[in-house]
Coordinates of C-alpha atoms and ligand atoms in Angstrom, one line a residue:
M1 CA 23.4 21.0 8.7
Q2 CA 21.6 24.3 8.7
N3 CA 19.3 23.4 11.6
L4 CA 19.1 20.6 14.0
P5 CA 15.8 18.8 13.6
I6 CA 14.2 18.1 17.0
F7 CA 10.7 17.1 17.9
M8 CA 9.6 19.0 21.0
N9 CA 7.1 17.8 23.5
L10 CA 4.8 20.8 24.2
K11 CA 1.9 18.9 25.8
D12 CA 0.4 21.1 28.5
R13 CA 3.4 23.4 28.3
P14 CA 2.9 27.2 28.1
V15 CA 3.6 28.8 24.8
L16 CA 3.1 32.4 23.6
V17 CA 1.8 33.7 20.3
V18 CA 2.3 37.4 19.7
G19 CA -0.3 38.9 17.4
G20 CA -4.0 38.5 16.8
G21 CA -4.3 38.2 13.0
T22 CA -4.9 35.4 10.6
V23 CA -1.3 34.2 10.6
A24 CA -1.1 34.3 14.4
A25 CA -4.3 32.2 14.5
R26 CA -2.8 29.6 12.2
K27 CA 0.3 29.3 14.4
A28 CA -1.9 29.0 17.5
E29 CA -3.8 26.2 15.8
L30 CA -0.6 24.3 15.1
L31 CA 0.5 24.7 18.7
L32 CA -2.8 23.5 19.9
L33 CA -2.4 20.4 17.7
A34 CA 0.8 19.7 19.7
G35 CA -1.2 19.9 22.9
A36 CA 0.4 23.2 24.1
K37 CA -1.3 25.7 26.4
V38 CA -1.5 28.8 24.2
T39 CA -1.4 32.4 25.4
V40 CA -2.0 35.1 22.8
I41 CA -0.8 38.6 23.4
A42 CA -2.3 41.4 21.3
P43 CA -4.1 44.7 21.8
R44 CA -6.7 43.6 19.2
V45 CA -7.6 40.3 17.6
R46 CA -9.3 39.3 14.4
N47 CA -12.2 36.9 13.7
E48 CA -10.3 33.6 13.7
M49 CA -8.5 34.4 16.9
Q50 CA -11.6 35.8 18.4
R51 CA -13.4 32.5 17.9
M52 CA -10.5 30.6 19.5
I53 CA -10.6 32.9 22.5
E54 CA -14.4 32.6 22.8
A55 CA -14.2 28.8 22.6
G56 CA -11.7 28.9 25.5
R57 CA -9.0 27.2 23.4
V58 CA -6.4 30.0 23.9
T59 CA -5.9 32.6 26.7
W60 CA -5.9 36.3 25.6
R61 CA -3.8 39.0 27.2
E62 CA -5.3 42.1 25.8
Q63 CA -2.2 44.3 25.8
S64 CA 0.8 45.2 23.7
F65 CA 4.0 43.2 23.8
G66 CA 6.6 44.6 26.2
P67 CA 9.8 43.5 28.0
G68 CA 9.6 40.7 30.4
V69 CA 6.4 39.2 28.9
V70 CA 8.2 36.1 27.4
R71 CA 9.4 34.7 30.7
G72 CA 8.1 31.3 31.6
F73 CA 7.1 30.3 28.0
R74 CA 8.7 27.3 26.4
I75 CA 8.6 28.8 22.9
V76 CA 7.3 32.0 21.4
I77 CA 5.9 32.7 17.9
A78 CA 5.4 36.2 16.7
A79 CA 3.2 37.1 13.8
T80 CA 2.4 40.8 13.9
D81 CA 2.5 43.4 11.1
N82 CA 4.8 45.6 13.1
D83 CA 8.5 45.2 12.3
A84 CA 9.6 46.9 15.5
V85 CA 7.4 44.6 17.7
N86 CA 8.6 41.5 15.8
R87 CA 12.3 42.5 16.4
L88 CA 11.6 43.3 20.0
V89 CA 10.0 39.8 20.5
F90 CA 13.1 38.2 18.9
E91 CA 15.6 40.2 21.1
E92 CA 13.6 39.5 24.3
C93 CA 13.5 35.8 23.6
E94 CA 17.2 35.7 22.8
R95 CA 18.0 37.5 26.0
H96 CA 16.0 34.9 28.0
A97 CA 17.2 32.0 25.8
I98 CA 13.7 31.1 24.8
P99 CA 13.3 29.6 21.3
V100 CA 11.6 32.1 19.0
N101 CA 10.1 32.2 15.5
V102 CA 8.9 35.3 13.8
A103 CA 6.7 34.4 10.9
D104 CA 8.3 34.9 7.5
Q105 CA 11.4 36.5 8.9
P106 CA 14.1 33.8 9.0
E107 CA 16.7 36.3 10.4
L108 CA 14.4 36.7 13.5
C109 CA 14.1 33.0 14.2
S110 CA 16.1 30.7 16.5
F111 CA 13.9 27.8 15.3
I112 CA 11.9 27.3 12.2
L113 CA 8.6 25.5 11.6
P114 CA 9.0 22.8 9.1
S115 CA 6.5 21.5 6.6
I116 CA 4.8 18.5 8.1
V117 CA 3.6 15.1 6.9
E118 CA 1.6 13.4 9.5
R119 CA 0.4 9.8 9.8
G120 CA -0.9 9.3 13.4
S121 CA 2.1 9.1 15.7
I122 CA 4.5 9.4 12.7
T123 CA 5.7 12.9 11.9
I124 CA 7.9 13.8 9.0
A125 CA 9.4 17.3 9.0
V126 CA 10.8 19.0 5.9
S127 CA 12.9 22.1 6.0
T128 CA 14.9 24.0 3.4
G129 CA 16.6 25.9 6.2
G130 CA 14.3 28.8 5.5
R131 CA 15.4 29.2 1.9
S132 CA 12.2 28.2 0.1
P133 CA 9.1 27.3 2.0
I134 CA 7.4 26.6 -1.4
L135 CA 10.0 23.9 -2.2
A136 CA 9.5 22.4 1.2
R137 CA 5.8 22.3 0.5
L138 CA 6.4 20.6 -2.8
L139 CA 8.6 18.0 -1.1
K140 CA 5.8 17.5 1.4
A141 CA 3.3 16.9 -1.4
R142 CA 5.6 14.2 -2.8
L143 CA 5.9 12.5 0.5
E144 CA 2.2 12.6 1.0
T145 CA 1.8 10.5 -2.1
L146 CA 4.5 8.0 -1.1
I147 CA 3.4 7.2 2.4
P148 CA 0.2 5.3 2.9
A149 CA -2.5 7.0 4.9
G150 CA -2.6 4.0 7.3
F151 CA 1.1 4.2 8.4
G152 CA 0.1 5.8 11.7
V153 CA -2.1 2.7 12.4
L154 CA 0.8 0.5 11.5
A155 CA 3.1 2.4 13.9
D156 CA 0.5 2.0 16.7
L157 CA 0.2 -1.7 16.0
L158 CA 4.0 -2.2 16.1
G159 CA 4.2 -0.2 19.3
R160 CA 1.6 -2.4 21.0
Y161 CA 3.8 -5.5 20.2
R162 CA 7.1 -4.0 21.2
N163 CA 7.2 -5.5 24.7
A164 CA 6.0 -8.9 23.6
V165 CA 8.7 -9.1 21.0
K166 CA 11.3 -7.9 23.5
A167 CA 10.2 -10.7 25.9
R168 CA 10.3 -13.3 23.1
F169 CA 13.7 -12.3 21.5
A170 CA 16.4 -11.4 24.0
E171 CA 19.0 -10.3 21.5
L172 CA 18.8 -7.0 19.7
D173 CA 19.8 -8.6 16.4
E174 CA 17.1 -11.2 16.7
R175 CA 14.5 -8.5 17.3
K176 CA 15.8 -6.5 14.4
H177 CA 15.5 -9.4 12.0
F178 CA 12.1 -10.2 13.3
W179 CA 10.8 -6.7 12.6
E180 CA 12.5 -6.6 9.2
R181 CA 10.8 -9.8 8.3
M182 CA 7.5 -8.6 9.5
L183 CA 7.8 -5.3 7.6
D184 CA 8.6 -7.1 4.5
G185 CA 5.5 -9.2 4.5
P186 CA 1.7 -9.0 4.3
L187 CA 1.5 -7.3 7.8
V188 CA 2.1 -3.8 6.3
N189 CA -0.6 -3.8 3.7
L190 CA -3.1 -5.5 6.0
A191 CA -2.5 -2.9 8.8
T192 CA -2.5 0.1 6.5
S193 CA -5.7 -1.1 4.9
G194 CA -7.3 -1.2 8.4
R195 CA -7.4 -5.1 8.6
I196 CA -5.9 -5.0 12.1
V197 CA -7.2 -8.3 13.4
E198 CA -5.5 -10.2 10.5
A199 CA -2.3 -8.2 11.0
E200 CA -2.4 -9.0 14.7
Q201 CA -2.8 -12.7 14.0
I202 CA 0.3 -12.7 11.7
L203 CA 2.3 -11.0 14.5
E204 CA 1.1 -13.3 17.2
R205 CA 1.8 -16.4 15.1
A206 CA 5.2 -15.1 14.2
I207 CA 6.1 -14.3 17.8
Q208 CA 5.1 -17.9 18.8
D209 CA 6.7 -19.6 15.9
S210 CA 10.4 -18.7 15.6
A211 CA 10.6 -19.6 11.9
P212 CA 7.2 -18.6 10.5
A213 CA 6.4 -19.6 7.0
T214 CA 7.1 -16.7 4.6
H215 CA 3.8 -16.8 2.7
G216 CA 3.3 -14.5 -0.2
E217 CA 0.1 -12.5 -0.8
V218 CA -2.1 -11.5 -3.6
W219 CA -3.3 -8.0 -4.4
L220 CA -6.2 -7.6 -6.7
I221 CA -5.5 -4.3 -8.2
G222 CA -7.8 -2.2 -10.3
A223 CA -5.7 -0.5 -13.0
G224 CA -8.4 1.9 -14.1
P225 CA -9.7 2.4 -17.6
G226 CA -6.3 2.9 -19.3
D227 CA -4.8 6.3 -18.6
P228 CA -1.9 5.5 -16.2
D229 CA -2.6 8.8 -14.4
L230 CA -5.9 7.4 -13.2
L231 CA -4.2 4.7 -11.1
T232 CA -4.7 5.1 -7.3
L233 CA -1.7 5.8 -5.1
K234 CA -2.2 2.5 -3.5
A235 CA -2.2 0.6 -6.8
L236 CA 1.0 2.3 -7.8
R237 CA 2.7 1.6 -4.5
L238 CA 1.8 -2.1 -4.5
L239 CA 2.7 -2.4 -8.1
Q240 CA 6.2 -1.2 -7.2
Q241 CA 6.4 -3.8 -4.4
A242 CA 5.3 -6.8 -6.4
D243 CA 7.5 -9.7 -7.2
V244 CA 5.2 -10.8 -10.0
V245 CA 2.6 -9.0 -12.0
V246 CA -0.3 -11.0 -13.5
Y247 CA -2.3 -8.9 -15.9
D248 CA -5.2 -8.8 -18.4
R249 CA -5.4 -7.7 -21.9
L250 CA -7.2 -4.5 -20.9
V251 CA -4.2 -3.2 -18.9
P252 CA -2.0 -1.0 -21.1
E253 CA 1.8 -1.6 -21.2
A254 CA 2.5 1.9 -19.7
I255 CA 0.8 0.7 -16.5
I256 CA 2.5 -2.7 -16.4
N257 CA 5.8 -0.9 -16.9
L258 CA 5.3 0.9 -13.6
A259 CA 6.2 -2.4 -11.8
R260 CA 9.7 -2.9 -10.7
R261 CA 12.1 -3.8 -13.5
E262 CA 12.9 -7.2 -11.8
A263 CA 9.3 -8.2 -11.4
E264 CA 8.2 -11.2 -13.4
R265 CA 5.3 -10.4 -15.8
I266 CA 2.7 -12.9 -16.7
D267 CA 0.0 -12.2 -19.4
V268 CA -3.2 -14.1 -18.8
G269 CA -4.8 -11.8 -21.4
K270 CA -8.4 -12.4 -22.1
S271 CA -10.4 -11.2 -25.0
M272 CA -13.9 -12.1 -25.6
R273 CA -13.3 -15.0 -27.9
R274 CA -9.7 -15.8 -27.0
H275 CA -9.3 -17.0 -23.4
T276 CA -5.6 -17.4 -23.1
L277 CA -6.0 -18.9 -19.7
P278 CA -9.2 -20.2 -18.3
Q279 CA -10.4 -18.6 -15.1
D280 CA -9.8 -21.6 -12.8
E281 CA -6.2 -21.8 -14.1
I282 CA -5.7 -18.1 -13.3
N283 CA -7.0 -18.7 -9.8
Q284 CA -4.6 -21.6 -9.4
L285 CA -1.7 -19.6 -10.8
L286 CA -2.3 -16.8 -8.2
V287 CA -2.4 -19.3 -5.4
D288 CA 0.7 -21.2 -6.6
L289 CA 2.7 -18.0 -6.9
A290 CA 1.7 -16.7 -3.5
K291 CA 2.5 -20.1 -2.0
Q292 CA 6.0 -19.8 -3.3
G293 CA 6.3 -16.7 -1.1
K294 CA 5.8 -14.2 -3.9
R295 CA 3.9 -10.9 -3.6
V296 CA 1.5 -11.1 -6.5
A297 CA 0.0 -8.0 -8.1
R298 CA -3.1 -9.2 -10.0
L299 CA -3.7 -6.2 -12.3
K300 CA -7.2 -5.9 -13.8
G301 CA -8.7 -3.3 -16.0
G302 CA -11.0 -0.8 -14.3
D303 CA -12.2 -2.0 -11.0
P304 CA -11.6 -5.6 -10.0
F305 CA -15.1 -6.2 -8.7
I306 CA -17.0 -4.7 -11.7
F307 CA -17.4 -7.3 -14.4
G308 CA -13.9 -8.3 -13.5
R309 CA -14.3 -11.7 -11.9
G310 CA -12.3 -10.3 -9.0
G311 CA -14.6 -12.0 -6.6
E312 CA -13.8 -15.5 -7.9
E313 CA -10.1 -14.9 -7.7
M314 CA -10.3 -13.5 -4.2
Q315 CA -12.4 -16.5 -3.0
A316 CA -9.7 -18.9 -4.4
V317 CA -6.9 -17.1 -2.7
I318 CA -8.7 -16.9 0.6
A319 CA -9.7 -20.5 0.4
A320 CA -6.0 -21.4 0.1
G321 CA -5.4 -19.6 3.4
L322 CA -3.4 -16.7 1.8
P323 CA -3.8 -13.0 2.5
C324 CA -5.6 -11.1 -0.3
L325 CA -6.2 -7.4 -0.6
A326 CA -8.4 -5.7 -3.1
V327 CA -7.6 -2.2 -4.4
P328 CA -10.4 -0.5 -6.2
G329 CA -9.9 1.1 -9.5
I330 CA -11.7 3.7 -11.6
T331 CA -14.2 1.6 -13.5
A332 CA -14.6 2.2 -17.3
A333 CA -18.0 3.9 -16.8
A334 CA -16.6 6.6 -14.5
G335 CA -13.4 7.0 -16.5
C336 CA -15.0 7.1 -20.0
A337 CA -17.8 9.4 -18.9
A338 CA -15.4 11.9 -17.4
S339 CA -13.2 12.0 -20.5
A340 CA -16.1 12.2 -22.9
G341 CA -17.8 14.9 -20.9
I342 CA -20.9 12.9 -20.0
P343 CA -22.1 13.3 -16.4
L344 CA -23.5 9.9 -15.4
T345 CA -26.1 11.4 -13.2
H346 CA -27.7 14.8 -13.4
R347 CA -30.2 16.4 -11.2
D348 CA -32.6 17.1 -14.0
C349 CA -32.6 13.9 -15.9
A350 CA -30.7 11.0 -14.3
Q351 CA -31.2 10.1 -10.7
S352 CA -29.5 6.7 -11.0
V353 CA -27.0 4.9 -13.2
R354 CA -26.9 1.2 -14.0
F355 CA -23.8 -0.8 -15.1
V356 CA -25.0 -3.6 -17.3
T357 CA -23.2 -6.4 -19.1
G358 CA -23.9 -6.4 -22.8
H359 CA -22.0 -9.7 -23.4
T360 CA -24.3 -12.6 -23.6
Q361 CA -25.3 -15.2 -26.2
K362 CA -28.9 -15.4 -25.1
D363 CA -31.6 -14.0 -27.4
D364 CA -33.0 -11.6 -24.9
M365 CA -29.5 -11.2 -23.5
G366 CA -30.8 -12.3 -20.2
L367 CA -31.6 -8.7 -19.2
D368 CA -34.7 -7.2 -17.5
W369 CA -35.4 -4.8 -20.3
R370 CA -38.6 -3.4 -18.7
A371 CA -36.4 -2.2 -15.7
L372 CA -33.8 -0.9 -18.0
V373 CA -36.1 1.4 -19.9
S374 CA -37.5 3.1 -16.8
E375 CA -37.2 6.9 -16.7
G376 CA -34.5 9.0 -15.0
Q377 CA -31.6 6.6 -15.3
T378 CA -28.4 6.3 -17.3
L379 CA -27.4 2.9 -18.7
V380 CA -23.8 1.9 -19.2
F381 CA -23.3 -1.3 -21.2
Y382 CA -19.9 -3.0 -20.7
M383 CA -18.8 -5.6 -23.3
G384 CA -21.7 -4.6 -25.5
L385 CA -20.1 -3.4 -28.7
A386 CA -20.9 -6.6 -30.7
N387 CA -24.5 -6.4 -29.5
V388 CA -25.1 -2.7 -30.0
A389 CA -27.8 -3.2 -32.6
R390 CA -29.7 -5.7 -30.3
I391 CA -29.3 -3.4 -27.3
C392 CA -30.7 -0.4 -29.1
A393 CA -33.5 -2.5 -30.7
S394 CA -34.5 -4.1 -27.4
L395 CA -34.6 -0.8 -25.5
R396 CA -36.9 0.7 -28.2
A397 CA -39.0 -2.5 -28.3
H398 CA -39.6 -2.0 -24.6
G399 CA -40.7 1.6 -24.9
M400 CA -37.6 3.8 -24.9
R401 CA -37.9 6.6 -27.4
A402 CA -36.0 6.3 -30.6
D403 CA -34.3 9.6 -30.2
M404 CA -32.9 8.9 -26.7
P405 CA -29.3 10.0 -26.9
A406 CA -26.7 7.2 -26.9
A407 CA -23.0 7.1 -27.4
V408 CA -20.2 4.6 -27.9
I409 CA -16.9 5.5 -26.2
E410 CA -14.0 3.7 -27.8
R411 CA -10.7 3.3 -25.8
G412 CA -11.9 5.8 -23.2
T413 CA -9.2 7.9 -21.4
L414 CA -6.5 6.7 -23.8
P415 CA -4.8 9.1 -26.2
D416 CA -6.7 7.7 -29.2
Q417 CA -10.1 7.8 -27.5
R418 CA -13.1 8.3 -29.9
V419 CA -16.6 9.2 -29.0
F420 CA -19.6 8.5 -31.3
S421 CA -22.8 10.0 -30.2
G422 CA -26.2 9.6 -31.8
T423 CA -29.6 8.2 -30.7
L424 CA -31.0 4.7 -30.2
A425 CA -32.1 4.9 -33.8
T426 CA -28.8 6.0 -35.3
L427 CA -26.2 4.4 -33.1
P428 CA -26.1 1.0 -34.8
S429 CA -25.5 2.5 -38.2
I430 CA -22.8 4.9 -36.8
V431 CA -21.1 1.8 -35.3
R432 CA -21.3 0.0 -38.6
A433 CA -19.7 2.9 -40.4
E434 CA -17.1 3.9 -37.9
Q435 CA -16.1 0.4 -36.7
P436 CA -15.0 1.3 -33.2
R437 CA -12.6 -1.3 -31.6
S438 CA -12.6 -2.9 -28.3
P439 CA -12.7 -1.9 -25.5
S440 CA -15.8 0.3 -26.1
L441 CA -18.5 1.3 -23.8
I442 CA -22.1 2.1 -24.7
V443 CA -23.9 4.9 -22.7
V444 CA -27.6 5.5 -23.1
G445 CA -29.6 8.3 -21.5
E446 CA -30.5 12.0 -21.5
V447 CA -27.1 12.7 -20.0
V448 CA -25.4 11.9 -23.3
G449 CA -27.2 14.9 -24.8
L450 CA -25.7 17.1 -22.2
R451 CA -22.3 16.5 -23.7
E452 CA -23.2 18.8 -26.7
R453 CA -25.1 21.2 -24.5
L454 CA -22.1 21.6 -22.2
G455 CA -20.1 22.3 -25.3
F456 CA -17.6 19.6 -24.4
I457 CA -15.0 19.2 -27.1
T458 CA -13.2 15.8 -27.3
Q459 CA -9.5 16.2 -27.7
P460 CA -6.8 13.6 -27.7
T461 CA -6.1 13.2 -24.0
H462 CA -2.6 14.4 -23.2
T463 CA -2.0 12.7 -19.9
A464 CA 0.8 13.7 -17.7
S465 CA 2.7 10.5 -18.6
A466 CA 2.2 11.0 -22.3
L467 CA 3.6 14.5 -21.8
F468 CA 6.6 13.1 -20.0
E469 CA 7.2 10.8 -22.9
L470 CA 6.9 13.7 -25.3
C471 CA 9.4 15.8 -23.3
A472 CA 11.8 12.9 -23.0
A473 CA 11.7 12.2 -26.8
Ligands
SAH1 N1 -13.4 -4.4 -14.6 C1 -13.5 -3.5 -15.7 C2 -14.5 -4.0 -16.8 C3 -14.1 -5.3 -17.4 S1 -15.2 -5.8 -18.6 C4 -14.0 -2.1 -15.3 O1 -14.3 -1.9 -14.1 O2 -13.9 -1.2 -16.1 C5 -14.5 -5.2 -20.1 C6 -15.3 -4.0 -20.7 O3 -15.1 -2.8 -20.0 C7 -15.0 -3.7 -22.1 O4 -15.7 -4.6 -23.0 C8 -15.6 -2.3 -22.3 O5 -16.9 -2.3 -22.4 C9 -15.3 -1.7 -20.9 N2 -14.0 -1.0 -20.9 C10 -12.9 -1.2 -20.2 N3 -12.0 -0.2 -20.4 C11 -12.5 0.6 -21.3 C12 -12.0 1.8 -22.0 N4 -10.8 2.3 -21.8 N5 -12.9 2.4 -22.9 C13 -14.1 1.9 -23.2 N6 -14.6 0.8 -22.6 C14 -13.8 0.2 -21.7

């Protein structure tokens, strides 16, 4: 081991920063985060440091560094642009056996400052032994994506129950098994999602009941519009924990394949005219699987709560007394608009945006057309492809101008995305000629015209995952 990792308690302890420049100020900030009492020694200071001094956050000794200065400090960090001073700081500290770090000079360090990943009371330090700070930063970035933001909250919660668990289970082994069981269950995701009361209930019940029922849980996960790179970190994490994945037709295989290899996969694929499994059977399936103790990832296209019947599934799961989490996804409107170069709102011409269902059998489609044609808004029709002619005709009949820009985005965000733009007058014939497939989204509004004005060029989207596949091939 190049360096021994230790975590030092510097709360209210005196530390010294030598130098008054930008780097010195950054080091001082870090030390302040650890609660240290920071003294800065420098004949002159720059803006950042000046502000810290004026705010009373650090104490300034307006002088040059000299022998004897380091005595009494727990650690010393030097960041001056003078090599001789930096070396002197190092030698002085070594003589007094005080840990010292000279910024960017590993040979003048008796300790190094690692890259840090922080989650509340949890700190993860990464070091390459001074060989490559950039590599350490890269590793840090990887860890940041792996560890849920709420892990600090989870640590605090577990900390609060430590004594109660100790009192309940006398044996170390018993306690270990208890915590392992808890950390393998719904507690983790509830706590990291901020649902502390429910997490506490689970802990309290488990402490009272020595053999608690190992209930599964259901996660309603938005899979986004298709491009796997548009998944949220949380969606990916849960997908990789799931015992079973229940998915819709809209979810591409590349996303389903992100689940664990051993996870069971159940297709409840729905298309407009082909309901493989009726909704109440899907609800029941989710409940049954979770009751068997399984962690169920219910993967839905886009966002689960936007035309996704996520609400009904959630109600069914909660009514069965099982934990249910919803993970938002990028809804088709947001995903398709971004990849087609259509800003959904724009200061000059669209102050609001409406998501509308275009799927209905009724003559007037059950929509409030008068409200839909009002000025300054963008309309996004989901499930409207089959009704595109009726949609365009109804908008015109209610007063929207015939040359209002309108577009169909087919398989938005996917590598074979196509965008057809025209106007309310021309879109139906364009659709007849080009025959876009499902899923397709219809966007109506001035913002569609911006696409050309912005000079946006539609290209096949080469997502990072597609590139990986290309490279692997
Ligand atoms: N919950 C989903 C919507 C489900 S309704 C969401 O939030 O996106 C299904 C409709 O979504 C489709 O008929 C289509 O209109 C739209 N849609 C979903 N993915 C799409 C995509 N990649 N490209 C275009 N439209 C899409």
